[in-house]
PDB file of C-alpha atoms in Angstrom:
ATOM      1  CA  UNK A 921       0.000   0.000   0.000  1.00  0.00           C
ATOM      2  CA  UNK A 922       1.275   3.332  -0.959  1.00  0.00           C
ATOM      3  CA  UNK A 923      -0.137   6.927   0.285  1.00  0.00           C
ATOM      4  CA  UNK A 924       0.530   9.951  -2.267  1.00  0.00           C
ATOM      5  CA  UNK A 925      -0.138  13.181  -0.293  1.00  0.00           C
ATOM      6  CA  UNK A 926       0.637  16.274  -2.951  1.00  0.00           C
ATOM      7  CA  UNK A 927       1.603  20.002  -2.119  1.00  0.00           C
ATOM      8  CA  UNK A 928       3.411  23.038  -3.620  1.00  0.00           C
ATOM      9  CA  UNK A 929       0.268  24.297  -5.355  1.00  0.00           C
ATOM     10  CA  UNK A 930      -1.740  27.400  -5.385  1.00  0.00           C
ATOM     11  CA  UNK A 931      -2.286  30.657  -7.444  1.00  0.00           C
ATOM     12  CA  UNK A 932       0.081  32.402 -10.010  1.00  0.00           C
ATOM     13  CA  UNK A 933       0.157  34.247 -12.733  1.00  0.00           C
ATOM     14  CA  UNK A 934       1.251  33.919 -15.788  1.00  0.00           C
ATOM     15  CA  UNK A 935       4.645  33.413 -16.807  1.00  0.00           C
ATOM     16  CA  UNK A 936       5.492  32.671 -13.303  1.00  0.00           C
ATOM     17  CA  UNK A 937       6.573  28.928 -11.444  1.00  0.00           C
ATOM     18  CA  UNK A 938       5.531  26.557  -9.115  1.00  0.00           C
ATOM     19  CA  UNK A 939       6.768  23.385  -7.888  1.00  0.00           C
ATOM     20  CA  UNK A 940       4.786  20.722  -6.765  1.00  0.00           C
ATOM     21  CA  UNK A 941       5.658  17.455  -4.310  1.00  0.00           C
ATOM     22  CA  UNK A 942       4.519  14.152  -3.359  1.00  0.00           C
ATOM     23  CA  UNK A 943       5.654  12.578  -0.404  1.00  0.00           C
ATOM     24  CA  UNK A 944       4.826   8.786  -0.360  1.00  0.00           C
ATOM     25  CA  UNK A 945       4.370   6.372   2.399  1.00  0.00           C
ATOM     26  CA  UNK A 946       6.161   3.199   2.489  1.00  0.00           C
ATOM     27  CA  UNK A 947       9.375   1.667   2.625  1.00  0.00           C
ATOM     28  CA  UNK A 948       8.953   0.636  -1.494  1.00  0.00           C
ATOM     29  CA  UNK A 949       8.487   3.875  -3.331  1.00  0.00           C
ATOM     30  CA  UNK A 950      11.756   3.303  -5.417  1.00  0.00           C
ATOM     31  CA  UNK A 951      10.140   0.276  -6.905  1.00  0.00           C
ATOM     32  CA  UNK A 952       7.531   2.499  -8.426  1.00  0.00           C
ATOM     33  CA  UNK A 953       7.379   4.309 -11.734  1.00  0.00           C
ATOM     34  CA  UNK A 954       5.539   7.771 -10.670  1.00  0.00           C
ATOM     35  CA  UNK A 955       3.035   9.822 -13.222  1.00  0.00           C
ATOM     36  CA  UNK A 956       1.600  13.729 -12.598  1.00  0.00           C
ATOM     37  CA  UNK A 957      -1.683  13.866 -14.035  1.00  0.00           C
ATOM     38  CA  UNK A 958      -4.354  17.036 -14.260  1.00  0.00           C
ATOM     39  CA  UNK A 959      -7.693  17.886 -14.372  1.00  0.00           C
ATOM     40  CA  UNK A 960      -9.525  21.009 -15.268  1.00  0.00           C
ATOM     41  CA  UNK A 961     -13.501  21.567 -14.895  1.00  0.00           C
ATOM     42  CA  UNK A 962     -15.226  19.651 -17.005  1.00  0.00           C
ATOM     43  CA  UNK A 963     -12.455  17.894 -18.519  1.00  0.00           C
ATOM     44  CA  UNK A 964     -10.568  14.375 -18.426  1.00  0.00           C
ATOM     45  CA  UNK A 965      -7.600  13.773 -16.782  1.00  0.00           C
ATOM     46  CA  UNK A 966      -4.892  14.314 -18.591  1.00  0.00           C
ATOM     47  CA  UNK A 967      -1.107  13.103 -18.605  1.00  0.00           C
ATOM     48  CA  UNK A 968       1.389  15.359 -17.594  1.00  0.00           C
ATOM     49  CA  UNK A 969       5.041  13.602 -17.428  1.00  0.00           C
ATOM     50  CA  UNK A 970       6.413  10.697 -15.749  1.00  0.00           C
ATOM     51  CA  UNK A 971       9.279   8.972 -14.237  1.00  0.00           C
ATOM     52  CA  UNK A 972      10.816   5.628 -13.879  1.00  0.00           C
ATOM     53  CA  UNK A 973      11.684   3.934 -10.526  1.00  0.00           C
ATOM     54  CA  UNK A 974      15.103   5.022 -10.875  1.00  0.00           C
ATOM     55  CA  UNK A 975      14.630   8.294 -12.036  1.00  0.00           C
ATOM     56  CA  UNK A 976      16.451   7.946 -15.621  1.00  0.00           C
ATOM     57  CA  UNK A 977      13.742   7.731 -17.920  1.00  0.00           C
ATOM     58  CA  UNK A 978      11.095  10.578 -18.134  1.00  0.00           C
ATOM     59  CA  UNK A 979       8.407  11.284 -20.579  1.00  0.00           C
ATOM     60  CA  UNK A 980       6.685  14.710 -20.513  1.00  0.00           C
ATOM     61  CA  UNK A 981       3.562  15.848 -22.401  1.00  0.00           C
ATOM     62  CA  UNK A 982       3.078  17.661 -25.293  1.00  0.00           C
ATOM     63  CA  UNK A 983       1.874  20.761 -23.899  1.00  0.00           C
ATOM     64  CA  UNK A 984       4.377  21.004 -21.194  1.00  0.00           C
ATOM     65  CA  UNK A 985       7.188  19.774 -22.419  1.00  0.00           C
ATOM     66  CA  UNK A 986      10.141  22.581 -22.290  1.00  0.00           C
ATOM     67  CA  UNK A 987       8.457  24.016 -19.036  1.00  0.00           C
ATOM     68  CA  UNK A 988       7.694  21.183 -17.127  1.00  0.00           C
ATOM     69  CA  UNK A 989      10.236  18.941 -15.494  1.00  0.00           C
ATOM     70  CA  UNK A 990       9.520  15.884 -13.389  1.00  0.00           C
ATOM     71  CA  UNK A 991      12.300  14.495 -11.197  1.00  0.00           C
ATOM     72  CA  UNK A 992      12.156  12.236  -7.816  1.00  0.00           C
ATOM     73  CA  UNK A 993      14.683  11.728  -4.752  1.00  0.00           C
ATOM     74  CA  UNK A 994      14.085   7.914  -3.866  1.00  0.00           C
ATOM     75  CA  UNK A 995      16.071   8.581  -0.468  1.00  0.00           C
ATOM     76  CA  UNK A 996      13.258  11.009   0.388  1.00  0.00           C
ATOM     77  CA  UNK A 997      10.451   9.468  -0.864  1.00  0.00           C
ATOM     78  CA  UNK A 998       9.185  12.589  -2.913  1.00  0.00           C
ATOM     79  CA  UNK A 999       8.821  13.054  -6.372  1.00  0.00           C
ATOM     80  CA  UNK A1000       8.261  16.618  -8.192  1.00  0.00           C
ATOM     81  CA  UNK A1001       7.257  18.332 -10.895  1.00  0.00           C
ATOM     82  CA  UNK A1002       8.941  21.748 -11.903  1.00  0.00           C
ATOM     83  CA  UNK A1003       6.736  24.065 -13.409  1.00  0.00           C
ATOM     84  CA  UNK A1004       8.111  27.255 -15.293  1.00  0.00           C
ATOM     85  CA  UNK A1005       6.959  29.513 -17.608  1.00  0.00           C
ATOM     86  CA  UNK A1006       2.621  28.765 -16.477  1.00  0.00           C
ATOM     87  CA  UNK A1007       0.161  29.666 -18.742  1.00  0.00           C
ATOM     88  CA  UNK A1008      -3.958  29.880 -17.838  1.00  0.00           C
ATOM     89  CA  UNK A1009      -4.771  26.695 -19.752  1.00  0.00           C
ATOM     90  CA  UNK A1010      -2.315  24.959 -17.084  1.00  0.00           C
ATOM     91  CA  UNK A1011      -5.088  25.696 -14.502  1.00  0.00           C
ATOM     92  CA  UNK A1012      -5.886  22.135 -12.785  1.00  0.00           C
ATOM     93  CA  UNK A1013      -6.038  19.917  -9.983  1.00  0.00           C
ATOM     94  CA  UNK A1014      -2.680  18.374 -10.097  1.00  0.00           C
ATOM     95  CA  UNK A1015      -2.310  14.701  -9.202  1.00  0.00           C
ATOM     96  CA  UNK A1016       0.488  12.323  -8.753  1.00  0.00           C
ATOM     97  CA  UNK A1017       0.207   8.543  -8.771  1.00  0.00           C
ATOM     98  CA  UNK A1018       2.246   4.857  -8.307  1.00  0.00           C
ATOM     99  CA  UNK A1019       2.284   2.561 -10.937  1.00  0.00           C
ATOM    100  CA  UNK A1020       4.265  -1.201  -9.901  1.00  0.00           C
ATOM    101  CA  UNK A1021       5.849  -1.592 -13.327  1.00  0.00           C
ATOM    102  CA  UNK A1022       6.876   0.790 -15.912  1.00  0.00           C
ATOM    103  CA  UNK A1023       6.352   3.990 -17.272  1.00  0.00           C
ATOM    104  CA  UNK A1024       2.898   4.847 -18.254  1.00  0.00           C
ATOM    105  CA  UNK A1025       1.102   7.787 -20.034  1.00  0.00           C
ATOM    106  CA  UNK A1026      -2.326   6.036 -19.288  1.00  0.00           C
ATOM    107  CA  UNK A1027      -4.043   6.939 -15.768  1.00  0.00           C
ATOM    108  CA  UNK A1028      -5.932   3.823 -15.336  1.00  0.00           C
ATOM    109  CA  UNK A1029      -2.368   1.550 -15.562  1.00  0.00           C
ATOM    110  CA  UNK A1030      -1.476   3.228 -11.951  1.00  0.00           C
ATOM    111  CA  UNK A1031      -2.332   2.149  -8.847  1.00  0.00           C
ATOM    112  CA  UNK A1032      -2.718   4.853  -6.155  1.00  0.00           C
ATOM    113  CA  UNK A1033      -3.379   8.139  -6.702  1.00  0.00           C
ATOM    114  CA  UNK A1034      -3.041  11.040  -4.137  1.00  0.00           C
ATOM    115  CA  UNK A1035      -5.838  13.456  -3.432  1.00  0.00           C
ATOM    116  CA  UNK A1036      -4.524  16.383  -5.977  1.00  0.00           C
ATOM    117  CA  UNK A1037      -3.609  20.204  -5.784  1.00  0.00           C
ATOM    118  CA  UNK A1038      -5.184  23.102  -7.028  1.00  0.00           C
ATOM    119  CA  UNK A1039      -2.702  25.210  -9.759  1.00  0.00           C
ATOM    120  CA  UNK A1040      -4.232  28.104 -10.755  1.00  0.00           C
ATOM    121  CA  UNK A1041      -2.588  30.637 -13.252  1.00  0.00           C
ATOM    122  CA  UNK A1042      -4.274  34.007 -13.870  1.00  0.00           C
ATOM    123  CA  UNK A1043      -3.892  35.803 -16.904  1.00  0.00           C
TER     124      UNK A1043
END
C-alpha cells in the first residue's frame, strides 16, 4: 500500500513557477514508476510527465514539455514536478500517482493516486 499526499500548489500568474511534491508512504516507493496527471472543470484527466523507478527515464507531455520537469529523490520518498513559464490553460487539480511496473502515459495503468492540488494561473 502506498499513500501519495501532494503540495506546492496554489495561485500564479502567468509566466510565473511553481513546484509541486509528493511525499509517499512506504518503505517501497523506489520500486515504483511515478506519473503527474491534471484535471480542469469539465475535462478528463490528462497526462502530464512521468518517471521511472530510478529516475532515468522521463516522458513529458506535449503541452508542457520545455516548461515542465519531473524528477524524484528515492532517499526522500518525494517526487516533483517543476513548473516554469505557467500559462492559464495549465489551470488544474494536479495529481500524482504509483504505478508497480513501468512507465505509463495512461491513468488507469497506476495504482494509487493522491488526493490532488489546485494550480491556478491568472492571466
Amino acid at each position: 500500500q502506498v499513500q501519495l499526499v501532494e503540495s506546492g500548489g496554489g495561485l500564479v500568474q502567468a509566466g510565473g513557477s511553481l513546484r509541486l511534491s509528493c511525499a509517499a508512504s512506504g518503505r517501497t516507493f523506489s520500486r515504483y514508476a511515478m506519473g503527474w496527471f491534471r484535471q480542469a472543470p469539465g475535462k478528463e484527466r490528462e497526462f502530464v510527465a512521468t518517471i521511472s523507478s530510478s529516475g532515468v527515464r522521463t516522458v513529458h507531455a506535449g503541452p508542457v514539455k520545455g516548461r515542465f520537469t519531473i524528477s524524484r529523490d528515492n532517499a526522500k520518498n518525494t517526487v516533483y514536478l517543476q513548473m516554469n513559464s505557467l500559462k492559464p490553460e495549465d489551470t488544474a487539480v494536479y495529481h500524482c500517482a504509483a504505478r508497480d511496473g513501468a512507465i505509463s502515459m495512461t491513468p488507469s495503468y497506476y495504482d494509487y493516486w493522491g488526493q490532488g492540488t489546485q494550480v491556478t494561473v491568472s492571466s
